[in-house]
């Protein structure tokens, strides 16, 4: 989630207002197919592209990578971008008017829903090489055993800490939940809390909860398990102890970043898309580690945020093949490293990790985290948004004292 990167979670978030439309389309599996005409016709060496990188610097940074691929495979591109919140509605409108683009960028949690409508071409139709990519991102881009897109880079969550505040208190970066609670308590002083995180009643709050739930063995297929309740108890304990503000229920990840930069939080759960903003303050000395685990020996597991480039079904086989070539190019080693370095994201080919960290050492923890990161839709597919809603609803119930962590998920499921 910048959600993940240009928002966070614009990438990390799903948009509930479009689920009804998608559900209708899902009833007719081929509602998005056979879209000949529109964007598919015309010059075979011109590809139309739709993405949501409408803000700088991502608009230009991604555009540079697209231009490199256009030159490499010998095509002209016509690019359109819309705000992230409007992308899916735009795709639905284009499908009905048979003007789907040749190359479509999707937030990774959206891929399975669009693939389920029959609107995307599986990359196996074009012999696109998907080897070497982190399994989590392939899972995010897959539907019924087929890979429908590639992501050049991804993002995830980690624990940022203010080096000077920790040093002043003699606190080392925590690696376990007990250490996290102890450190947060020691770092809480005056108007500075030990830890800030987002527990807002949106998919952003669910996204930030996942590292604790997954690492502890909890699973979205059973949100009433003791492992899930234990993860929620951690947040309750931090707030009840005064080590985290009660305002976490209202904070977005951008708000969390602002608290950290203002010195009102010594540590924060957040993603690497915040690094450019953090670097704007030359007096802020910070570093990051992976999200702490409950007990020593557990593997930190965090969610994957980021965008997947896909090939819509437009009815023009030649252009679809060219679009697949373009999608493969955008995830080449060269483009992965260039985009990751420029945008503080992580390459999706695991073999590039060492080279990348050597170039961008401040991304070491996030690169380690991505190696074991998971897709939000990996278990439930199209049903993930329902689980995400139950998660953030339960968090709100528990943090406001309306239910215990063990009761909260049952109440959330009951509506």
Tab-separated table of C-alpha atoms in Angstrom:
chain	number	residue	atom	x	y	z
A	1	UNK	CA	0.000	0.000	0.000
A	2	UNK	CA	1.220	3.503	-0.548
A	3	UNK	CA	-1.313	2.571	0.217
A	4	UNK	CA	1.415	2.138	-0.610
A	5	UNK	CA	3.492	4.379	-2.972
A	6	UNK	CA	1.875	7.340	-4.481
A	7	UNK	CA	-0.665	7.518	-1.838
A	8	UNK	CA	-0.743	4.991	0.548
A	9	UNK	CA	-2.712	3.409	0.206
A	10	UNK	CA	-4.029	4.575	-2.825
A	11	UNK	CA	-2.039	1.538	-3.697
A	12	UNK	CA	-2.782	-0.155	-0.562
A	13	UNK	CA	-6.402	0.595	-0.569
A	14	UNK	CA	-9.377	-0.835	-2.343
A	15	UNK	CA	-12.233	1.428	-3.217
A	16	UNK	CA	-15.525	0.221	-1.770
A	17	UNK	CA	-17.742	2.381	-3.968
A	18	UNK	CA	-16.897	0.373	-7.088
A	19	UNK	CA	-17.475	-3.097	-5.663
A	20	UNK	CA	-21.096	-3.131	-6.689
A	21	UNK	CA	-20.225	-2.433	-10.306
A	22	UNK	CA	-17.507	-5.049	-10.280
A	23	UNK	CA	-19.865	-7.597	-8.787
A	24	UNK	CA	-22.326	-6.990	-11.606
A	25	UNK	CA	-19.604	-7.483	-14.170
A	26	UNK	CA	-18.479	-10.651	-12.444
A	27	UNK	CA	-21.909	-12.155	-13.115
A	28	UNK	CA	-21.101	-12.030	-16.819
A	29	UNK	CA	-17.508	-13.288	-16.965
A	30	UNK	CA	-16.855	-11.878	-20.409
A	31	UNK	CA	-18.306	-8.437	-19.856
A	32	UNK	CA	-14.967	-6.801	-20.591
A	33	UNK	CA	-13.946	-8.988	-23.499
A	34	UNK	CA	-14.421	-8.650	-27.229
A	35	UNK	CA	-13.799	-4.929	-27.012
A	36	UNK	CA	-12.679	-4.497	-30.573
A	37	UNK	CA	-12.537	-0.952	-31.831
A	38	UNK	CA	-11.785	2.102	-29.737
A	39	UNK	CA	-8.268	1.994	-28.347
A	40	UNK	CA	-7.513	-1.286	-30.063
A	41	UNK	CA	-7.780	-0.038	-33.632
A	42	UNK	CA	-5.516	2.218	-35.580
A	43	UNK	CA	-1.746	2.289	-35.861
A	44	UNK	CA	-0.367	-1.072	-34.681
A	45	UNK	CA	2.776	0.673	-33.488
A	46	UNK	CA	0.916	3.002	-31.141
A	47	UNK	CA	-0.051	1.825	-27.658
A	48	UNK	CA	-2.452	3.585	-25.315
A	49	UNK	CA	-1.599	3.433	-21.604
A	50	UNK	CA	-3.691	4.198	-18.532
A	51	UNK	CA	-2.248	4.668	-15.034
A	52	UNK	CA	-2.861	6.695	-11.892
A	53	UNK	CA	0.528	8.383	-11.581
A	54	UNK	CA	-0.913	11.847	-11.999
A	55	UNK	CA	1.269	13.517	-9.349
A	56	UNK	CA	4.951	14.377	-9.381
A	57	UNK	CA	7.523	13.004	-9.071
A	58	UNK	CA	5.965	9.627	-9.916
A	59	UNK	CA	4.309	10.971	-13.058
A	60	UNK	CA	7.679	11.811	-14.592
A	61	UNK	CA	9.704	8.961	-13.080
A	62	UNK	CA	7.306	6.319	-14.361
A	63	UNK	CA	6.977	8.215	-17.631
A	64	UNK	CA	10.715	7.980	-18.180
A	65	UNK	CA	10.551	4.190	-17.823
A	66	UNK	CA	7.604	4.018	-20.219
A	67	UNK	CA	9.493	6.123	-22.753
A	68	UNK	CA	12.506	3.809	-22.505
A	69	UNK	CA	10.319	0.818	-23.299
A	70	UNK	CA	8.566	2.612	-26.136
A	71	UNK	CA	11.927	3.263	-27.742
A	72	UNK	CA	13.174	-0.266	-27.058
A	73	UNK	CA	10.265	-2.080	-28.675
A	74	UNK	CA	9.637	0.537	-31.351
A	75	UNK	CA	6.243	1.978	-30.488
A	76	UNK	CA	4.684	5.353	-29.829
A	77	UNK	CA	2.733	5.647	-26.609
A	78	UNK	CA	-0.285	7.742	-25.746
A	79	UNK	CA	-0.524	7.949	-21.979
A	80	UNK	CA	-3.488	8.944	-19.842
A	81	UNK	CA	-3.521	9.184	-16.055
A	82	UNK	CA	-6.362	9.627	-13.597
A	83	UNK	CA	-6.449	9.954	-9.801
A	84	UNK	CA	-6.164	6.607	-8.043
A	85	UNK	CA	-9.669	6.793	-6.601
A	86	UNK	CA	-11.095	7.147	-10.118
A	87	UNK	CA	-9.136	4.446	-11.928
A	88	UNK	CA	-11.487	1.482	-11.574
A	89	UNK	CA	-14.538	3.521	-12.513
A	90	UNK	CA	-12.611	4.746	-15.558
A	91	UNK	CA	-11.820	1.148	-16.522
A	92	UNK	CA	-15.488	0.187	-16.227
A	93	UNK	CA	-16.516	3.118	-18.412
A	94	UNK	CA	-13.908	2.254	-21.012
A	95	UNK	CA	-15.013	-1.372	-21.063
A	96	UNK	CA	-18.602	-0.433	-21.790
A	97	UNK	CA	-17.554	1.982	-24.554
A	98	UNK	CA	-15.011	-0.507	-25.951
A	99	UNK	CA	-12.114	1.884	-25.471
A	100	UNK	CA	-9.930	-0.045	-23.052
A	101	UNK	CA	-6.264	0.946	-23.257
A	102	UNK	CA	-3.651	-1.381	-24.691
A	103	UNK	CA	-1.685	-1.339	-21.424
A	104	UNK	CA	-3.436	-0.931	-18.085
A	105	UNK	CA	-1.824	-0.310	-14.709
A	106	UNK	CA	-3.776	-1.615	-11.712
A	107	UNK	CA	-3.243	-1.443	-7.986
A	108	UNK	CA	-2.307	-5.037	-7.179
A	109	UNK	CA	-5.414	-5.827	-5.055
A	110	UNK	CA	-7.595	-4.948	-8.058
A	111	UNK	CA	-6.030	-7.391	-10.513
A	112	UNK	CA	-8.027	-10.473	-9.555
A	113	UNK	CA	-11.355	-8.638	-9.690
A	114	UNK	CA	-10.687	-7.319	-13.175
A	115	UNK	CA	-9.211	-10.629	-14.354
A	116	UNK	CA	-12.349	-12.402	-13.115
A	117	UNK	CA	-14.445	-10.391	-15.569
A	118	UNK	CA	-12.441	-11.706	-18.515
A	119	UNK	CA	-11.071	-8.263	-19.248
A	120	UNK	CA	-7.370	-9.130	-19.023
A	121	UNK	CA	-5.152	-11.390	-21.098
A	122	UNK	CA	-3.013	-13.991	-19.293
A	123	UNK	CA	0.651	-13.352	-19.946
A	124	UNK	CA	1.191	-17.007	-20.780
A	125	UNK	CA	-0.587	-16.305	-24.082
A	126	UNK	CA	2.476	-14.284	-25.088
A	127	UNK	CA	5.227	-16.403	-23.504
A	128	UNK	CA	6.130	-13.610	-21.082
A	129	UNK	CA	8.855	-14.769	-18.689
A	130	UNK	CA	7.602	-14.551	-15.104
A	131	UNK	CA	10.487	-16.425	-13.496
A	132	UNK	CA	12.580	-14.774	-10.794
A	133	UNK	CA	9.819	-12.556	-9.409
A	134	UNK	CA	8.952	-12.563	-5.708
A	135	UNK	CA	6.177	-15.092	-5.183
A	136	UNK	CA	4.014	-12.618	-3.294
A	137	UNK	CA	3.672	-10.263	-6.235
A	138	UNK	CA	3.012	-13.124	-8.660
A	139	UNK	CA	0.237	-14.272	-6.329
A	140	UNK	CA	-1.220	-10.755	-6.357
A	141	UNK	CA	-1.205	-10.709	-10.159
A	142	UNK	CA	-2.638	-14.213	-10.595
A	143	UNK	CA	-6.170	-15.486	-11.041
A	144	UNK	CA	-7.136	-19.146	-11.371
A	145	UNK	CA	-3.551	-20.183	-11.949
A	146	UNK	CA	-2.700	-17.604	-14.624
A	147	UNK	CA	-0.457	-14.552	-14.208
A	148	UNK	CA	-2.116	-11.443	-15.615
A	149	UNK	CA	0.478	-8.746	-14.984
A	150	UNK	CA	3.929	-7.808	-13.772
A	151	UNK	CA	5.050	-5.238	-11.219
A	152	UNK	CA	8.471	-3.653	-11.688
A	153	UNK	CA	8.663	-2.612	-8.033
A	154	UNK	CA	6.662	-2.969	-4.824
A	155	UNK	CA	6.522	-1.492	-1.356
A	156	UNK	CA	5.653	-2.728	2.111
A	157	UNK	CA	5.729	-1.662	5.763
A	158	UNK	CA	8.508	-1.334	8.312
A	159	UNK	CA	9.319	0.324	11.631
A	160	UNK	CA	10.938	3.761	11.380
A	161	UNK	CA	12.657	5.188	14.432
A	162	UNK	CA	14.162	8.536	15.417
A	163	UNK	CA	17.811	7.730	16.067
A	164	UNK	CA	18.416	10.678	18.381
A	165	UNK	CA	15.365	10.011	20.561
A	166	UNK	CA	16.235	6.341	20.939
A	167	UNK	CA	19.874	7.136	21.717
A	168	UNK	CA	18.883	9.682	24.361
A	169	UNK	CA	16.852	7.022	26.183
A	170	UNK	CA	19.354	4.217	25.616
A	171	UNK	CA	16.759	2.300	23.605
A	172	UNK	CA	17.703	-0.111	20.842
A	173	UNK	CA	15.355	-0.708	17.885
A	174	UNK	CA	12.797	-3.315	18.988
A	175	UNK	CA	12.555	-6.673	17.267
A	176	UNK	CA	9.765	-8.302	19.321
A	177	UNK	CA	6.391	-7.143	20.579
A	178	UNK	CA	7.565	-7.088	24.182
A	179	UNK	CA	10.555	-4.993	23.166
A	180	UNK	CA	8.245	-2.735	21.171
A	181	UNK	CA	5.989	-2.108	24.182
A	182	UNK	CA	8.973	-1.528	26.469
A	183	UNK	CA	10.654	0.827	24.006
A	184	UNK	CA	7.442	2.735	23.292
A	185	UNK	CA	6.834	3.256	27.001
A	186	UNK	CA	10.402	4.476	27.584
A	187	UNK	CA	10.210	6.866	24.641
A	188	UNK	CA	6.872	8.397	25.657
A	189	UNK	CA	7.479	11.758	27.269
A	190	UNK	CA	5.646	15.078	27.238
A	191	UNK	CA	3.820	15.418	23.941
A	192	UNK	CA	5.921	12.688	22.304
A	193	UNK	CA	4.475	9.208	22.055
A	194	UNK	CA	6.676	6.168	21.728
A	195	UNK	CA	4.917	4.823	18.653
A	196	UNK	CA	2.522	6.019	15.958
A	197	UNK	CA	0.530	3.849	13.563
A	198	UNK	CA	-2.633	4.055	11.494
A	199	UNK	CA	-5.751	2.312	12.764
A	200	UNK	CA	-8.153	4.410	10.729
A	201	UNK	CA	-11.471	2.921	9.607
A	202	UNK	CA	-10.339	2.397	6.020
A	203	UNK	CA	-8.295	-0.225	4.175
A	204	UNK	CA	-5.286	1.756	5.332
A	205	UNK	CA	-5.953	0.642	8.910
A	206	UNK	CA	-6.282	-2.980	7.781
A	207	UNK	CA	-3.068	-2.732	5.781
A	208	UNK	CA	-1.127	-1.600	8.833
A	209	UNK	CA	-2.563	-4.400	10.955
A	210	UNK	CA	-1.547	-7.191	8.575
A	211	UNK	CA	2.157	-7.441	9.553
A	212	UNK	CA	1.179	-8.158	13.151
A	213	UNK	CA	-1.633	-10.545	12.250
A	214	UNK	CA	0.258	-12.513	9.601
A	215	UNK	CA	3.543	-12.698	11.497
A	216	UNK	CA	1.681	-14.079	14.501
A	217	UNK	CA	0.128	-16.855	12.422
A	218	UNK	CA	-3.234	-15.151	12.034
A	219	UNK	CA	-5.077	-15.477	8.769
A	220	UNK	CA	-7.847	-13.592	6.995
A	221	UNK	CA	-9.667	-16.897	6.424
A	222	UNK	CA	-10.340	-17.054	10.189
A	223	UNK	CA	-10.415	-13.639	11.799
A	224	UNK	CA	-11.764	-15.085	15.048
A	225	UNK	CA	-8.600	-17.062	15.819
A	226	UNK	CA	-6.569	-16.430	19.006
A	227	UNK	CA	-3.590	-15.382	16.872
A	228	UNK	CA	-5.586	-12.542	15.296
A	229	UNK	CA	-6.973	-11.406	18.648
A	230	UNK	CA	-3.470	-11.427	20.102
A	231	UNK	CA	-2.273	-9.093	17.350
A	232	UNK	CA	-5.124	-6.694	18.052
A	233	UNK	CA	-4.396	-6.897	21.783
A	234	UNK	CA	-0.946	-5.467	21.018
A	235	UNK	CA	-2.488	-2.291	19.596
A	236	UNK	CA	-4.894	-2.048	22.528
A	237	UNK	CA	-2.045	-2.475	25.007
A	238	UNK	CA	-0.002	0.279	23.365
A	239	UNK	CA	-2.902	2.732	23.409
A	240	UNK	CA	-4.072	1.805	26.907
A	241	UNK	CA	-0.536	2.259	28.241
A	242	UNK	CA	-0.364	5.748	26.740
A	243	UNK	CA	2.557	4.698	24.536
A	244	UNK	CA	0.464	5.395	21.439
A	245	UNK	CA	-2.101	8.145	20.995
A	246	UNK	CA	-5.816	7.424	21.057
A	247	UNK	CA	-5.871	9.400	17.803
A	248	UNK	CA	-4.456	6.420	15.904
A	249	UNK	CA	-8.069	5.536	15.097
A	250	UNK	CA	-8.240	8.696	12.968
A	251	UNK	CA	-4.730	8.833	11.510
A	252	UNK	CA	-3.899	7.995	7.934
A	253	UNK	CA	-0.361	6.929	7.144
A	254	UNK	CA	0.350	10.466	5.997
A	255	UNK	CA	-0.798	11.707	9.405
A	256	UNK	CA	1.483	9.174	11.087
A	257	UNK	CA	4.393	10.490	9.035
A	258	UNK	CA	3.558	14.045	10.075
A	259	UNK	CA	3.569	13.029	13.753
A	260	UNK	CA	6.956	11.395	13.332
A	261	UNK	CA	8.451	14.372	11.506
A	262	UNK	CA	7.107	16.778	14.126
A	263	UNK	CA	8.866	14.833	16.874
A	264	UNK	CA	5.563	13.736	18.378
A	265	UNK	CA	6.313	10.050	17.765
A	266	UNK	CA	9.657	8.395	18.352
A	267	UNK	CA	8.788	5.414	16.165
A	268	UNK	CA	6.201	4.734	13.488
A	269	UNK	CA	4.849	1.958	11.331
A	270	UNK	CA	4.978	3.221	7.763
A	271	UNK	CA	6.239	2.602	4.254
A	272	UNK	CA	9.208	3.737	2.172
A	273	UNK	CA	7.064	6.080	0.089
A	274	UNK	CA	7.433	8.459	3.052
A	275	UNK	CA	11.221	8.617	2.707
A	276	UNK	CA	11.311	11.565	0.269
A	277	UNK	CA	9.294	13.650	2.742
A	278	UNK	CA	11.449	12.528	5.673
A	279	UNK	CA	14.572	13.493	3.768
A	280	UNK	CA	13.294	17.026	3.328
A	281	UNK	CA	14.153	17.675	6.983
A	282	UNK	CA	17.959	17.695	7.263
A	283	UNK	CA	17.746	17.659	11.054
A	284	UNK	CA	15.719	14.447	11.218
A	285	UNK	CA	17.948	11.448	11.816
A	286	UNK	CA	16.040	8.239	11.270
A	287	UNK	CA	16.495	4.608	10.332
A	288	UNK	CA	14.242	1.605	9.843
A	289	UNK	CA	13.956	-2.074	10.705
A	290	UNK	CA	11.481	-4.802	9.872
A	291	UNK	CA	8.182	-4.857	11.745
A	292	UNK	CA	8.731	-6.566	15.125
A	293	UNK	CA	7.553	-10.160	15.630
A	294	UNK	CA	5.672	-11.565	18.606
A	295	UNK	CA	8.280	-14.145	19.580
A	296	UNK	CA	11.887	-14.705	18.585
A	297	UNK	CA	12.120	-16.990	15.593
A	298	UNK	CA	8.987	-15.835	13.804
A	299	UNK	CA	9.393	-14.605	10.231
A	300	UNK	CA	8.203	-11.013	9.719
A	301	UNK	CA	5.438	-11.077	7.111
A	302	UNK	CA	4.068	-7.828	5.714
A	303	UNK	CA	1.694	-6.952	2.876
A	304	UNK	CA	2.823	-6.016	-0.608
A	305	UNK	CA	1.848	-2.672	-2.060
A	306	UNK	CA	2.480	-1.587	-5.611
A	307	UNK	CA	1.102	-1.577	-9.109
A	308	UNK	CA	0.812	-4.270	-11.765
A	309	UNK	CA	0.954	-3.636	-15.508
A	310	UNK	CA	-1.542	-5.696	-17.484
A	311	UNK	CA	-2.761	-6.376	-21.034
A	312	UNK	CA	-6.503	-5.728	-21.461
A	313	UNK	CA	-8.514	-7.743	-23.949
A	314	UNK	CA	-9.138	-5.243	-26.747
A	315	UNK	CA	-9.880	-7.575	-29.647
A	316	UNK	CA	-6.706	-6.689	-31.552
A	317	UNK	CA	-4.395	-9.679	-31.247
A	318	UNK	CA	-1.375	-7.928	-32.764
A	319	UNK	CA	-1.628	-4.955	-30.410
A	320	UNK	CA	-2.200	-7.214	-27.417
A	321	UNK	CA	1.008	-9.061	-28.265
A	322	UNK	CA	2.849	-5.758	-28.524
A	323	UNK	CA	1.348	-4.645	-25.228
A	324	UNK	CA	2.588	-7.859	-23.589
A	325	UNK	CA	6.059	-7.094	-24.906
A	326	UNK	CA	5.748	-3.645	-23.361
A	327	UNK	CA	4.643	-5.074	-19.988
A	328	UNK	CA	7.648	-7.395	-20.009
A	329	UNK	CA	9.935	-4.461	-20.778
A	330	UNK	CA	8.651	-2.273	-17.944
A	331	UNK	CA	9.709	-5.010	-15.519
A	332	UNK	CA	13.153	-5.554	-17.001
A	333	UNK	CA	16.133	-5.579	-14.649
A	334	UNK	CA	17.169	-2.121	-15.837
A	335	UNK	CA	13.764	-0.574	-15.264
A	336	UNK	CA	13.263	-2.306	-11.930
A	337	UNK	CA	16.507	-0.902	-10.564
A	338	UNK	CA	15.953	2.564	-12.037
A	339	UNK	CA	12.393	2.871	-10.715
A	340	UNK	CA	13.230	1.394	-7.327
A	341	UNK	CA	16.155	3.740	-6.792
A	342	UNK	CA	14.222	6.819	-7.914
A	343	UNK	CA	10.987	6.033	-6.059
A	344	UNK	CA	12.198	4.256	-2.895
A	345	UNK	CA	10.445	1.037	-3.852
A	346	UNK	CA	11.798	-2.515	-4.012
A	347	UNK	CA	12.583	-4.502	-7.193
A	348	UNK	CA	10.320	-7.514	-7.615
A	349	UNK	CA	13.056	-9.793	-8.943
A	350	UNK	CA	14.699	-11.249	-5.869
A	351	UNK	CA	18.084	-11.578	-7.577
A	352	UNK	CA	18.305	-7.763	-7.770
A	353	UNK	CA	18.023	-7.261	-3.992
A	354	UNK	CA	21.733	-7.200	-3.168
A	355	UNK	CA	22.608	-4.795	-5.963
A	356	UNK	CA	19.703	-2.532	-5.034
A	357	UNK	CA	20.523	-2.336	-1.330
A	358	UNK	CA	24.132	-1.497	-2.193
A	359	UNK	CA	22.808	1.510	-4.111
A	360	UNK	CA	20.074	2.494	-1.651
A	361	UNK	CA	21.131	1.245	1.802
A	362	UNK	CA	18.238	2.977	3.581
A	363	UNK	CA	15.947	0.481	1.829
A	364	UNK	CA	17.640	-2.581	3.350
A	365	UNK	CA	14.902	-3.377	5.886
A	366	UNK	CA	12.126	-2.992	3.334
A	367	UNK	CA	13.960	-5.147	0.815
A	368	UNK	CA	14.316	-7.860	3.463
A	369	UNK	CA	10.652	-7.480	4.332
A	370	UNK	CA	9.546	-7.882	0.700
A	371	UNK	CA	11.277	-11.253	0.435
A	372	UNK	CA	8.587	-12.753	2.699
A	373	UNK	CA	5.776	-10.299	1.968
A	374	UNK	CA	2.319	-11.489	0.969
A	375	UNK	CA	-0.409	-10.422	-1.373
A	376	UNK	CA	-3.558	-9.189	0.309
A	377	UNK	CA	-5.660	-11.129	-2.190
A	378	UNK	CA	-3.529	-14.294	-1.999
A	379	UNK	CA	-5.930	-16.179	0.302
A	380	UNK	CA	-9.351	-14.736	-0.448
A	381	UNK	CA	-9.005	-13.301	-3.940
A	382	UNK	CA	-12.026	-11.206	-4.811
A	383	UNK	CA	-13.389	-11.605	-1.273
A	384	UNK	CA	-10.468	-9.704	0.285
A	385	UNK	CA	-12.324	-6.337	0.553
A	386	UNK	CA	-14.924	-7.913	2.847
A	387	UNK	CA	-12.193	-9.222	5.157
A	388	UNK	CA	-10.398	-5.881	5.087
A	389	UNK	CA	-13.596	-4.146	6.177
A	390	UNK	CA	-14.054	-6.574	9.061
A	391	UNK	CA	-10.459	-6.003	10.136
A	392	UNK	CA	-10.635	-2.222	10.358
A	393	UNK	CA	-14.092	-2.385	11.939
A	394	UNK	CA	-12.810	-4.732	14.646
A	395	UNK	CA	-9.796	-2.510	15.269
A	396	UNK	CA	-12.063	0.475	15.807
A	397	UNK	CA	-14.295	-1.471	18.192
A	398	UNK	CA	-11.361	-2.652	20.287
A	399	UNK	CA	-9.457	0.636	20.414
A	400	UNK	CA	-12.564	2.557	21.445
A	401	UNK	CA	-13.367	0.087	24.206
A	402	UNK	CA	-16.575	-1.217	22.645
A	403	UNK	CA	-15.296	-4.791	22.537
A	404	UNK	CA	-12.361	-6.878	23.642
A	405	UNK	CA	-9.994	-8.010	20.894
A	406	UNK	CA	-11.477	-11.504	21.152
A	407	UNK	CA	-15.011	-10.138	20.738
A	408	UNK	CA	-14.270	-7.444	18.171
A	409	UNK	CA	-13.977	-9.625	15.093
A	410	UNK	CA	-17.196	-11.498	15.863
A	411	UNK	CA	-19.008	-8.188	16.232
A	412	UNK	CA	-17.445	-6.852	13.030
A	413	UNK	CA	-18.523	-9.950	11.103
A	414	UNK	CA	-22.041	-9.602	12.450
A	415	UNK	CA	-22.230	-6.123	10.986
